[in-house]
JSON list of C-alpha atoms in Angstrom, two decimals:
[
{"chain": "A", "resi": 148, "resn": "UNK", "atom": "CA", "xyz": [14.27, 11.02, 1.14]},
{"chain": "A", "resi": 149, "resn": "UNK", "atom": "CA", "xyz": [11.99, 9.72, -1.37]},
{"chain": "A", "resi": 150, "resn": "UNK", "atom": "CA", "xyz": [8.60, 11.26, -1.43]},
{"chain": "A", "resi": 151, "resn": "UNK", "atom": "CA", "xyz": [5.26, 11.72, -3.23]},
{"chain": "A", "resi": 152, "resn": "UNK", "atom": "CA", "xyz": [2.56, 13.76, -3.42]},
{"chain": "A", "resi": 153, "resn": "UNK", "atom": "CA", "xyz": [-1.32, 13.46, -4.92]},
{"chain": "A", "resi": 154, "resn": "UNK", "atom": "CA", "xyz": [-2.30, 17.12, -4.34]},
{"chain": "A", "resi": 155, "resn": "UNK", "atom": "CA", "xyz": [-6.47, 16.17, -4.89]},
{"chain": "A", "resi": 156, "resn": "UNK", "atom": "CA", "xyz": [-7.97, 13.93, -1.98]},
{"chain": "A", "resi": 157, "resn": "UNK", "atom": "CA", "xyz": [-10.91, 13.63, -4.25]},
{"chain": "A", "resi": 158, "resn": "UNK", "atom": "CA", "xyz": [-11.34, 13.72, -8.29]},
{"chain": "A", "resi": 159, "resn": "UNK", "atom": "CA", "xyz": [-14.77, 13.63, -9.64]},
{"chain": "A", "resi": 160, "resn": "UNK", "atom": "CA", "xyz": [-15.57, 12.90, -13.19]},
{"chain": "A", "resi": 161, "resn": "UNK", "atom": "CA", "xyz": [-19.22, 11.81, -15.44]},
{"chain": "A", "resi": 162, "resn": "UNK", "atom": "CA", "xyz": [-18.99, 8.18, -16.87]},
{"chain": "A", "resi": 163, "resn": "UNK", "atom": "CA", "xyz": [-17.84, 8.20, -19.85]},
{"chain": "A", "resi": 164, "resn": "UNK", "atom": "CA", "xyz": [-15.32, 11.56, -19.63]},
{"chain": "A", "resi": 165, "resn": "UNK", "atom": "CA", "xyz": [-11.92, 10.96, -19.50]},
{"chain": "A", "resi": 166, "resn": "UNK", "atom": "CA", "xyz": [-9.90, 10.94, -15.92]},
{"chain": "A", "resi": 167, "resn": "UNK", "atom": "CA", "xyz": [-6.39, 12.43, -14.20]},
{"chain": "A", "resi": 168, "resn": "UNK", "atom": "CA", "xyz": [-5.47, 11.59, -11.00]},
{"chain": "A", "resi": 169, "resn": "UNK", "atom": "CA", "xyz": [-2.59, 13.75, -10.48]},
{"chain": "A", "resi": 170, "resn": "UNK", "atom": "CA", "xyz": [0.90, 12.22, -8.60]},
{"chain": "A", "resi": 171, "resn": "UNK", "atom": "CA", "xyz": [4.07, 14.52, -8.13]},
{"chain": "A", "resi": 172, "resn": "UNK", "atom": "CA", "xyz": [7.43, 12.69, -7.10]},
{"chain": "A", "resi": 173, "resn": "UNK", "atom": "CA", "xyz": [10.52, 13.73, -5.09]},
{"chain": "A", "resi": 174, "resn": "UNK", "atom": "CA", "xyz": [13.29, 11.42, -5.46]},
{"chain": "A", "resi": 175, "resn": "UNK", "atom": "CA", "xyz": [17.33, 10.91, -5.66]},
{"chain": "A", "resi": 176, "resn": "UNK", "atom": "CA", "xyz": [18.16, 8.90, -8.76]},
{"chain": "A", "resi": 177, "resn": "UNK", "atom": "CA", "xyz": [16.00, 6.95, -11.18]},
{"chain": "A", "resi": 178, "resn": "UNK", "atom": "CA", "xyz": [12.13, 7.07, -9.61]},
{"chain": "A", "resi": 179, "resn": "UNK", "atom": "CA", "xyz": [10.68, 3.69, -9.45]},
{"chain": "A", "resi": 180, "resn": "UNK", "atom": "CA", "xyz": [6.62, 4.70, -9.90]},
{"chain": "A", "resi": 181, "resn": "UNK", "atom": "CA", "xyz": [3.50, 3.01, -8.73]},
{"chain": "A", "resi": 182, "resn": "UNK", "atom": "CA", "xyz": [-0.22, 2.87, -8.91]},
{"chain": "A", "resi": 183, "resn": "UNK", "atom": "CA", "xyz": [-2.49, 1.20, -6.70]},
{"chain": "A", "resi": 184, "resn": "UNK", "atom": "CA", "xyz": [-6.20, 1.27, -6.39]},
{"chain": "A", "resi": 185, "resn": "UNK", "atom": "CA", "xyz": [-8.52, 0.27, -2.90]},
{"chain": "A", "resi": 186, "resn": "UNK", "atom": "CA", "xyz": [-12.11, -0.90, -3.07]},
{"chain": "A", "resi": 187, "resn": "UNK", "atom": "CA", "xyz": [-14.19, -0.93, 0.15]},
{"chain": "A", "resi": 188, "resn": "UNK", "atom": "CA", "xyz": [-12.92, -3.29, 2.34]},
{"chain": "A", "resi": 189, "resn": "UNK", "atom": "CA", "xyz": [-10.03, -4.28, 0.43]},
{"chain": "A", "resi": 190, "resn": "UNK", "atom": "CA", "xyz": [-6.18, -3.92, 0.47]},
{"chain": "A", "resi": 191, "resn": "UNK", "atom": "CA", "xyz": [-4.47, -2.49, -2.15]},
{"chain": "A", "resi": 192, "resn": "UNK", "atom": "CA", "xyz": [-4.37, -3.83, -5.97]},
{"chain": "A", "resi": 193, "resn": "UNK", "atom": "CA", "xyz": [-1.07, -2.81, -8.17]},
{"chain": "A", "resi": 194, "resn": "UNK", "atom": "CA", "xyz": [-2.20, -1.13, -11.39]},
{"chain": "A", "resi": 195, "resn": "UNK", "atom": "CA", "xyz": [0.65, -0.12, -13.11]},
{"chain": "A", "resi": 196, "resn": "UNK", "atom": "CA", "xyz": [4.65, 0.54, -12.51]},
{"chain": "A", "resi": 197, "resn": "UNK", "atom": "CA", "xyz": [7.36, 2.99, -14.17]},
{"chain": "A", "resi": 198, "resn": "UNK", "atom": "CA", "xyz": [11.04, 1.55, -13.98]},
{"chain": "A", "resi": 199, "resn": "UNK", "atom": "CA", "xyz": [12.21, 2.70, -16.81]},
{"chain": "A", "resi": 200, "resn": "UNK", "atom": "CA", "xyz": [11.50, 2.98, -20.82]},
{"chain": "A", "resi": 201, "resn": "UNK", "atom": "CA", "xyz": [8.64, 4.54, -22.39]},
{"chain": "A", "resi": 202, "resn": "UNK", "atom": "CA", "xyz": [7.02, 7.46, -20.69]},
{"chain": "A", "resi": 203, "resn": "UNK", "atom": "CA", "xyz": [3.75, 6.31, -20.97]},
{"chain": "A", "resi": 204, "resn": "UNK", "atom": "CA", "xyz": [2.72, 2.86, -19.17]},
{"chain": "A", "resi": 205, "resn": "UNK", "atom": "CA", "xyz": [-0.04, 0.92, -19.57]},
{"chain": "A", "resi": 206, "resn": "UNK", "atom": "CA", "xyz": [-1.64, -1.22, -16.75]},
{"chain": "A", "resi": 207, "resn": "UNK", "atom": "CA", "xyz": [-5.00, -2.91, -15.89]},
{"chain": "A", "resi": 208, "resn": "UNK", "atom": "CA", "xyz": [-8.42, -1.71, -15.78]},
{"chain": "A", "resi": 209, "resn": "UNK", "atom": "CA", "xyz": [-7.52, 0.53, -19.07]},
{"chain": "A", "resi": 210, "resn": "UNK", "atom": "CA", "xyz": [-5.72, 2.51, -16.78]},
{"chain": "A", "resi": 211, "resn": "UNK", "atom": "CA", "xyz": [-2.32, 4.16, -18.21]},
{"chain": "A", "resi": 212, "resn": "UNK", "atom": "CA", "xyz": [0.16, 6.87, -17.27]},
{"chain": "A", "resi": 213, "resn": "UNK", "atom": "CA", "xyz": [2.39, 9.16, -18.03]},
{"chain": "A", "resi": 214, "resn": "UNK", "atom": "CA", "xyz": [5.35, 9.44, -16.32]},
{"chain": "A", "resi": 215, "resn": "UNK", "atom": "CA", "xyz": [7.20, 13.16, -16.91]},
{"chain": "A", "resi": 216, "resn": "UNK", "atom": "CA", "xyz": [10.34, 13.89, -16.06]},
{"chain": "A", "resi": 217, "resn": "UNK", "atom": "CA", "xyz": [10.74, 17.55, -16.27]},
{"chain": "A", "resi": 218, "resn": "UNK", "atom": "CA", "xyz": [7.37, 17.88, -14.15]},
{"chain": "A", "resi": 219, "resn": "UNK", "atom": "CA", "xyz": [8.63, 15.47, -11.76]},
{"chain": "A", "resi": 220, "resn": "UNK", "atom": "CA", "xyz": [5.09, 13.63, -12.36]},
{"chain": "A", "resi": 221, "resn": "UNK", "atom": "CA", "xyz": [3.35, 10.34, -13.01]},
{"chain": "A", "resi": 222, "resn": "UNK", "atom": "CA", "xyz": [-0.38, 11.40, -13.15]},
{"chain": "A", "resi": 223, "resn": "UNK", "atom": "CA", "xyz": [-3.16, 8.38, -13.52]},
{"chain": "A", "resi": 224, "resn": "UNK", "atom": "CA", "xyz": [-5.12, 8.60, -16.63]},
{"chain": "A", "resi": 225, "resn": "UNK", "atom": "CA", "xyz": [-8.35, 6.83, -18.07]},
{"chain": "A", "resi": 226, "resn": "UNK", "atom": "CA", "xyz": [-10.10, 7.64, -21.59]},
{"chain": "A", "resi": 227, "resn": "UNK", "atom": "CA", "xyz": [-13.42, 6.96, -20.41]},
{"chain": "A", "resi": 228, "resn": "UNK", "atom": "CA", "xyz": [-14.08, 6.22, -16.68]},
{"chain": "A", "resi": 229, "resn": "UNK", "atom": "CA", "xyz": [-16.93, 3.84, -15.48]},
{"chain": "A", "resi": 230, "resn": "UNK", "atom": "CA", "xyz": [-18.72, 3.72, -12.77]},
{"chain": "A", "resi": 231, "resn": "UNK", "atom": "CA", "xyz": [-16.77, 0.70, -11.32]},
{"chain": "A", "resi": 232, "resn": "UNK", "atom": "CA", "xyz": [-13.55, 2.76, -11.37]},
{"chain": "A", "resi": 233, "resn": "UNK", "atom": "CA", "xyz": [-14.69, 4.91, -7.96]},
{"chain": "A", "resi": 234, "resn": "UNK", "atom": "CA", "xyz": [-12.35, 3.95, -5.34]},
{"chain": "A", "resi": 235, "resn": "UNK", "atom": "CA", "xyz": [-9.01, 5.13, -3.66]},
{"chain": "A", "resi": 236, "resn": "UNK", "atom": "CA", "xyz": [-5.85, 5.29, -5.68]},
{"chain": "A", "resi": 237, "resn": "UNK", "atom": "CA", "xyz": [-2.81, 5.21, -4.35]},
{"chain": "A", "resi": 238, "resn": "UNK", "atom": "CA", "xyz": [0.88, 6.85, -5.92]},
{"chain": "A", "resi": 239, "resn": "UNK", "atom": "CA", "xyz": [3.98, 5.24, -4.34]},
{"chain": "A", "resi": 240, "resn": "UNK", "atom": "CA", "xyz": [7.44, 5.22, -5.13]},
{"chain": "A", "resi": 241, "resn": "UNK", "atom": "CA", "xyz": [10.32, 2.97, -4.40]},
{"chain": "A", "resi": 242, "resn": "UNK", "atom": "CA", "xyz": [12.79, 4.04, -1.38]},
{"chain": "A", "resi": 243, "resn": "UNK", "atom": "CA", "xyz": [16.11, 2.42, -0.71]},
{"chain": "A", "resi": 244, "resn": "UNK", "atom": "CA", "xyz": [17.60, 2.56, 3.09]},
{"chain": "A", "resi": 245, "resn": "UNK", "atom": "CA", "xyz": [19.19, -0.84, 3.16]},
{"chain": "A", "resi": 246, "resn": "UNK", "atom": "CA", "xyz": [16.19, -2.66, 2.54]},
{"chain": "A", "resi": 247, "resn": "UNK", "atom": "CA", "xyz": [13.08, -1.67, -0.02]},
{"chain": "A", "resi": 248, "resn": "UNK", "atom": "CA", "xyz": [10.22, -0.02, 1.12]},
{"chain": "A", "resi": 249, "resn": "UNK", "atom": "CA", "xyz": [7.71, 1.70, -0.75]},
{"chain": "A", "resi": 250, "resn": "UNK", "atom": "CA", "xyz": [6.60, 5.17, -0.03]},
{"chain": "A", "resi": 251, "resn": "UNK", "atom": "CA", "xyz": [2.28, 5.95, -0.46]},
{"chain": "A", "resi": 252, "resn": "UNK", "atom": "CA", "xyz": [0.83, 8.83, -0.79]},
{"chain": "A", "resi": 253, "resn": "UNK", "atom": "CA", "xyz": [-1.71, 10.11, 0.73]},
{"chain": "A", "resi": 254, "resn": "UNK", "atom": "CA", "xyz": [-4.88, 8.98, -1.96]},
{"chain": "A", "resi": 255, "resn": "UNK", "atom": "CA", "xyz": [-7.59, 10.55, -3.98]},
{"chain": "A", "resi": 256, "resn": "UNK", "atom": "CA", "xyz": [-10.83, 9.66, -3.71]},
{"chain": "A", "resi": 257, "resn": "UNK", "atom": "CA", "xyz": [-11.97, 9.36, -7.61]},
{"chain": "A", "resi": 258, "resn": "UNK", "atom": "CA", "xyz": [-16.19, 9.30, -8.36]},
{"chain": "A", "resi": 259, "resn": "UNK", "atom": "CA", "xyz": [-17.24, 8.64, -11.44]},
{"chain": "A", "resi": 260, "resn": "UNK", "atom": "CA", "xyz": [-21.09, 9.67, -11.76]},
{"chain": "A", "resi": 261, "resn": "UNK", "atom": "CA", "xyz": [-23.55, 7.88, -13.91]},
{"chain": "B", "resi": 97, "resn": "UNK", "atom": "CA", "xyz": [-7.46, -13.61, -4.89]},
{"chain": "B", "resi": 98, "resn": "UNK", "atom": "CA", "xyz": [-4.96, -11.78, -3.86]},
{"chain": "B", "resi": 99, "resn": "UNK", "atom": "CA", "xyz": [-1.95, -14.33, -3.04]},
{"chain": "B", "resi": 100, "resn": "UNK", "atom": "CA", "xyz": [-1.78, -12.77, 0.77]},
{"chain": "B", "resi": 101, "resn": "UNK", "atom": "CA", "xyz": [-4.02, -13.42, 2.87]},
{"chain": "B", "resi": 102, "resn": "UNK", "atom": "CA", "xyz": [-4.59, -11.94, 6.52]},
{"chain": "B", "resi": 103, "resn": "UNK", "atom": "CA", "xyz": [-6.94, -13.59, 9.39]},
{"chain": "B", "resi": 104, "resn": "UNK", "atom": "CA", "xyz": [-8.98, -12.24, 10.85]},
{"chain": "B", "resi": 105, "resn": "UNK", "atom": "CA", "xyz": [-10.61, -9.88, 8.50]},
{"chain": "B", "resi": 106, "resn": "UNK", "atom": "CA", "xyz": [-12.19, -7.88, 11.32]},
{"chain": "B", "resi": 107, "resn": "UNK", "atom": "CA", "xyz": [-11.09, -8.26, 15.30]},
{"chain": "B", "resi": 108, "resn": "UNK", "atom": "CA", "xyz": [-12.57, -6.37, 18.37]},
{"chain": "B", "resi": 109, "resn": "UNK", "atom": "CA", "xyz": [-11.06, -6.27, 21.30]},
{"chain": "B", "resi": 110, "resn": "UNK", "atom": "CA", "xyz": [-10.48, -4.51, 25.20]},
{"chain": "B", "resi": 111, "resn": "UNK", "atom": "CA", "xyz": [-7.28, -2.82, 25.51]},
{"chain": "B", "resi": 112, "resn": "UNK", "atom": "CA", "xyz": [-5.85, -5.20, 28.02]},
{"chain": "B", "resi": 113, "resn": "UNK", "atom": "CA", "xyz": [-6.20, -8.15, 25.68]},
{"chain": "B", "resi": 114, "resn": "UNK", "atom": "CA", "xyz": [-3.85, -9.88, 23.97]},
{"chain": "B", "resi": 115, "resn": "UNK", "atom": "CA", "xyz": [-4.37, -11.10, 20.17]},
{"chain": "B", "resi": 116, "resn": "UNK", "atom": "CA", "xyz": [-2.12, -11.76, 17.10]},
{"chain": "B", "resi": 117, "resn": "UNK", "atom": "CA", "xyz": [-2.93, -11.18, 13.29]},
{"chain": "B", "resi": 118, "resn": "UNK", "atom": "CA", "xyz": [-1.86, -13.12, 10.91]},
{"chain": "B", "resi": 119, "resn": "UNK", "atom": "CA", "xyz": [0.00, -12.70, 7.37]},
{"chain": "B", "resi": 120, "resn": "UNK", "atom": "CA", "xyz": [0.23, -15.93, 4.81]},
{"chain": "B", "resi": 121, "resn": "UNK", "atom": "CA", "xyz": [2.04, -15.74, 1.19]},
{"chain": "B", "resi": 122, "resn": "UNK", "atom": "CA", "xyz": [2.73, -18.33, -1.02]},
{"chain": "B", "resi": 123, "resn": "UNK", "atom": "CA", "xyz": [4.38, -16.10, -3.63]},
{"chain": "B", "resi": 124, "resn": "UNK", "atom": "CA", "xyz": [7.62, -17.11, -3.07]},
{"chain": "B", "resi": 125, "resn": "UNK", "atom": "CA", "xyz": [8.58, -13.52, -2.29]},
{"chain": "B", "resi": 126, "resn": "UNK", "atom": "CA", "xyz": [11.33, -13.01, 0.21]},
{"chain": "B", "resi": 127, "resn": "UNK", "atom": "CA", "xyz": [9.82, -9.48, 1.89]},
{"chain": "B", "resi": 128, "resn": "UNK", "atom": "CA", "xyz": [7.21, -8.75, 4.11]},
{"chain": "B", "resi": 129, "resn": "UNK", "atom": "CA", "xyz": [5.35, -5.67, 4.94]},
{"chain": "B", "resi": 130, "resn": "UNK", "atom": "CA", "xyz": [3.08, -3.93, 8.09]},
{"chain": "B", "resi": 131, "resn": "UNK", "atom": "CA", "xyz": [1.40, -0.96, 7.44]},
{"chain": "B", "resi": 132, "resn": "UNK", "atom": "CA", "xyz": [-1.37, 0.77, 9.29]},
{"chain": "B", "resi": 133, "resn": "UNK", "atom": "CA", "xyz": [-3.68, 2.41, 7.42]},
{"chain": "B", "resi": 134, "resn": "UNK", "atom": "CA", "xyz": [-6.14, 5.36, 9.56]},
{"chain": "B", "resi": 135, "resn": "UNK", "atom": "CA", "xyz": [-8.68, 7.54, 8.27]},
{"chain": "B", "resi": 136, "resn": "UNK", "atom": "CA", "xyz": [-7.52, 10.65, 6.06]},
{"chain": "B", "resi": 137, "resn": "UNK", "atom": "CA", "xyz": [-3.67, 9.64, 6.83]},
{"chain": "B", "resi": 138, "resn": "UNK", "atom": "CA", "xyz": [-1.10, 8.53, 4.94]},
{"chain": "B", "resi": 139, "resn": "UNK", "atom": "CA", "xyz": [-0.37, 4.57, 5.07]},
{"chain": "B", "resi": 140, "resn": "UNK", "atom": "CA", "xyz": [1.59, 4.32, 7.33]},
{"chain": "B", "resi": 141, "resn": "UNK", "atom": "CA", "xyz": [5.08, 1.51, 7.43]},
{"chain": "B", "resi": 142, "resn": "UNK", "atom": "CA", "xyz": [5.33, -0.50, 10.67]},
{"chain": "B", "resi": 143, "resn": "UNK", "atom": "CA", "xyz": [7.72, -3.12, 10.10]},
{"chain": "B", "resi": 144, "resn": "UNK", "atom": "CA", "xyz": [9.58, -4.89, 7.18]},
{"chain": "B", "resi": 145, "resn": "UNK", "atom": "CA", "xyz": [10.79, -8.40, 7.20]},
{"chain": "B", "resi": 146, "resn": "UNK", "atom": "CA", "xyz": [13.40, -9.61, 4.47]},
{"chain": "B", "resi": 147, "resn": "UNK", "atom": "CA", "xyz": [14.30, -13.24, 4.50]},
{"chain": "B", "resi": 148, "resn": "UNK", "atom": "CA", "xyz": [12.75, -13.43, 7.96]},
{"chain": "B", "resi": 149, "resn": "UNK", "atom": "CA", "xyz": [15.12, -10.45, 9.39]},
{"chain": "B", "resi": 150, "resn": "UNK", "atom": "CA", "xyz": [13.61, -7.43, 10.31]},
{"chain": "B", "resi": 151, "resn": "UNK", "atom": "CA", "xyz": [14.62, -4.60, 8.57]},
{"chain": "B", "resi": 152, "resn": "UNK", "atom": "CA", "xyz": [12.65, -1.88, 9.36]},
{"chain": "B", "resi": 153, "resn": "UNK", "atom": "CA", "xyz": [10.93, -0.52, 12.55]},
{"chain": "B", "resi": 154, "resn": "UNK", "atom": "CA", "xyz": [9.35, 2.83, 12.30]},
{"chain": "B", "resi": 155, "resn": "UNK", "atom": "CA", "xyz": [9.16, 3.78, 15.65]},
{"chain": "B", "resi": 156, "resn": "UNK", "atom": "CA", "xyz": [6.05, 1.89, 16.49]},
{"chain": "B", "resi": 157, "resn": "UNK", "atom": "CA", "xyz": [5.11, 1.61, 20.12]},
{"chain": "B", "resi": 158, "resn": "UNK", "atom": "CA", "xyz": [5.94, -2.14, 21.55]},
{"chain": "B", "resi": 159, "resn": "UNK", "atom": "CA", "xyz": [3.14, -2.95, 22.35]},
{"chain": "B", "resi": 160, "resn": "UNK", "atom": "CA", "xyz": [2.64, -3.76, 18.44]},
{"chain": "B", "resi": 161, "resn": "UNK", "atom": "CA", "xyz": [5.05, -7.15, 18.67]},
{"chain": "B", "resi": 162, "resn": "UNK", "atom": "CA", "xyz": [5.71, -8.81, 15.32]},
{"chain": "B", "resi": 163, "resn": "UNK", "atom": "CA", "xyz": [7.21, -11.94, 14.44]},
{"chain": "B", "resi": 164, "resn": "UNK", "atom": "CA", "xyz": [8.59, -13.68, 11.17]},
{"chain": "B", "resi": 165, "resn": "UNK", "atom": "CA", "xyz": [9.29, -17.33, 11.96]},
{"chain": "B", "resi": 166, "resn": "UNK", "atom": "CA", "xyz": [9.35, -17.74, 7.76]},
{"chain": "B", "resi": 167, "resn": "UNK", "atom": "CA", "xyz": [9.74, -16.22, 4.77]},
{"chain": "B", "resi": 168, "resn": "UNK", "atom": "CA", "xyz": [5.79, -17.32, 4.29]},
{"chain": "B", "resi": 169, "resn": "UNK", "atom": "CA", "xyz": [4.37, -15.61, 7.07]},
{"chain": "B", "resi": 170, "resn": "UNK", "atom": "CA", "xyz": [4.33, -12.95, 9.41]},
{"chain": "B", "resi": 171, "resn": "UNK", "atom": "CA", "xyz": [2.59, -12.08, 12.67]},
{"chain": "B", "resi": 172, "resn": "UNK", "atom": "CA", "xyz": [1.84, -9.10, 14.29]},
{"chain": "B", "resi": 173, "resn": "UNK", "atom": "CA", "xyz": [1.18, -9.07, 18.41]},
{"chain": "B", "resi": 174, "resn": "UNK", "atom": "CA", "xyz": [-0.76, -7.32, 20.23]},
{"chain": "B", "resi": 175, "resn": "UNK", "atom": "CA", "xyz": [-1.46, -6.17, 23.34]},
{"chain": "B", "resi": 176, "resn": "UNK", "atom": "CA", "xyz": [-2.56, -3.06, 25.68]},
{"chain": "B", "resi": 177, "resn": "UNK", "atom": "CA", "xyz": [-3.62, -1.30, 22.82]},
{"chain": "B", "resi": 178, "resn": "UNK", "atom": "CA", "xyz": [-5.10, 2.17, 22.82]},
{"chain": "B", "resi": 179, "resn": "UNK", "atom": "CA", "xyz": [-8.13, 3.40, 21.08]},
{"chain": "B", "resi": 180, "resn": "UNK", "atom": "CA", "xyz": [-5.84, 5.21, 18.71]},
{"chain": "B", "resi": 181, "resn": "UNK", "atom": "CA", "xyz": [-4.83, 2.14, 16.73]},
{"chain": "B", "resi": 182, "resn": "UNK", "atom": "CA", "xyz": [-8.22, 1.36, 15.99]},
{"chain": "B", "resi": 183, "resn": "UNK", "atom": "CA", "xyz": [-7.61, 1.27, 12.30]},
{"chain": "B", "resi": 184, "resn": "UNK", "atom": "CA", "xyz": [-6.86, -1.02, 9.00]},
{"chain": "B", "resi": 185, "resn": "UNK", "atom": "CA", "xyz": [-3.60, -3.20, 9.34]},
{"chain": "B", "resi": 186, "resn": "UNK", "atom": "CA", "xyz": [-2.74, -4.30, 6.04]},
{"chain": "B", "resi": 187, "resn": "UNK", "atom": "CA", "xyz": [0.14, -6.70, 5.13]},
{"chain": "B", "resi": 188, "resn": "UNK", "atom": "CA", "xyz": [1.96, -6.84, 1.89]},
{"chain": "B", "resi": 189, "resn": "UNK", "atom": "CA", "xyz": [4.82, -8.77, 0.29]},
{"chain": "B", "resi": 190, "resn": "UNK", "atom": "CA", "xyz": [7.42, -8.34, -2.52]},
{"chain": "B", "resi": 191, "resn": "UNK", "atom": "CA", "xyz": [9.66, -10.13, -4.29]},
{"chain": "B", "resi": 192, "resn": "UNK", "atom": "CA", "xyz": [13.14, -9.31, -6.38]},
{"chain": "B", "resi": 193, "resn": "UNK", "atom": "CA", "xyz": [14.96, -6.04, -6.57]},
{"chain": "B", "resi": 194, "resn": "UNK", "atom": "CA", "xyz": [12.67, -3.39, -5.69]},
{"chain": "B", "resi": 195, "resn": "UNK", "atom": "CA", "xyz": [11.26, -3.31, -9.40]},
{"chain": "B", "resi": 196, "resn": "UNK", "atom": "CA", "xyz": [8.52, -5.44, -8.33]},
{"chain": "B", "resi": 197, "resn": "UNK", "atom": "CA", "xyz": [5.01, -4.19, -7.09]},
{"chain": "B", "resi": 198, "resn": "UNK", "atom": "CA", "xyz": [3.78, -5.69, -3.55]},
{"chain": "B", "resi": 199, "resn": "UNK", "atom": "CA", "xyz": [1.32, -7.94, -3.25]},
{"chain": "B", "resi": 200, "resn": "UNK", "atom": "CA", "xyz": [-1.64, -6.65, -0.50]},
{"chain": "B", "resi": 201, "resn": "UNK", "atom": "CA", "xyz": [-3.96, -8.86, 1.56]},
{"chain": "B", "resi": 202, "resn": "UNK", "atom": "CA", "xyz": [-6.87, -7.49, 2.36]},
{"chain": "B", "resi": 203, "resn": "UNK", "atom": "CA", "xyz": [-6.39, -6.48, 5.82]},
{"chain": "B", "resi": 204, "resn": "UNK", "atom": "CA", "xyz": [-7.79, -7.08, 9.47]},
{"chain": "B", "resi": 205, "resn": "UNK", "atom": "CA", "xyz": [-10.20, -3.98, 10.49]},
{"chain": "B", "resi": 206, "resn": "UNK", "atom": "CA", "xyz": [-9.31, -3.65, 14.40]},
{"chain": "B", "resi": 207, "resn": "UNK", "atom": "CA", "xyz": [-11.24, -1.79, 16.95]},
{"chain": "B", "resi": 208, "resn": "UNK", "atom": "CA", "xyz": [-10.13, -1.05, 20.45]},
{"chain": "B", "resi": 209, "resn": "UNK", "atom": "CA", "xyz": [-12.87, -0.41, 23.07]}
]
């Protein structure tokens, strides 16, 4: 079964320093990769995918991230986090049992500090 | 705005009461999600629709009930809850092969008393 893991359930970094949000995957074939964030009181917002191609992916928000194959890992990276990037983000991947579902896990809690 | 949107946003209610949330997309996507989300767990799948046909039931109790008369929008019953599924029920949708990401609404915050 298709499975990931974010070993942190909370990152925090000073405005202005880069970020990692670290994601580990467990899959059979190709890994389809996501990121989502959550603000308060909100469902979730899709920041970037990995299907296939080049290893590092750009999404919104400035977000990117780097999607390693020996590691088994598609860790969450930022240049220079702001203030407005402290929420929950989310690592899924793509499962396959006869219909698609999407496997989460289990979300780190990023602060960035002013 | 999100393209999926769930009413009501928050809904309190006895745990021999009966009440339905309520899922709307206009995405044109052909899947439909229920998760429950609880503090510090994982999300949590409930059900998946695909072209109205459910697909997936993860072993939720029945007394969560859903129901998928379109491709548009999805419904999930309730009744004789416990305090336990106080939580966040979120509903998402999809589109195309599995490459694409789903779509979230912003959930219904329920608390059983």
């Amino acid at each position: 079964a298709q499975s990931v893991a974010q070993p942190e359930d909370q990152v925090n970094v000073a405005e202005g320093n880069p970020l990692t949000v670290k994601c580990t995957y467990s899959v059979s074939g190709n890994p389809y990769l996501f990121w989502y964030v959550q603000y308060p009181n909100r469902g979730l917002q899709f920041l970037l995918k990995y299907i296939t191609g080049d290893n590092l992916v750009k999404g919104s928000y400035g977000f990117e991230a780097e999607f390693n194959k020996s590691q088994t890992s598609f860790h969450l990276k930022k240049p220079s986090a702001l203030v407005s990037d402290s929420a929950l983000y989310f690592c899924a991947v793509r499962d396959y049992s006869g219909t698609y579902k999407y496997i989460f896990g289990t979300g780190t809690r990023l602060k960035v500090l002013a | 705005e999100t393209g999926v949107t769930q009413t009501p946003r928050h809904l309190v209610m006895g745990m021999t009461n009966k009440k339905s949330l309520k899922c709307e997309q206009h995405l044109g996507h052909n899947a439909m999600y229920w998760y429950k989300q609880s503090a510090k767990k994982p999300l949590e799948l409930m059900f998946v629709y695909n072209f109205k046909e459910q697909t997936e039931n993860n072993s939720v109790p029945s007394r969560f009930s859903p129901e998928c008369p379109n491709s548009s929008h999805l419904f999930l019953h309730l009744h004789t809850l416990q305090p336990e599924d106080s939580a966040l029920y979120l509903c998402a949708s999809t589109g195309g092969e599995g490459n694409q990401p789903q779509h979230f609404g912003d959930g219904t915050r329920l608390s059983i008393l």
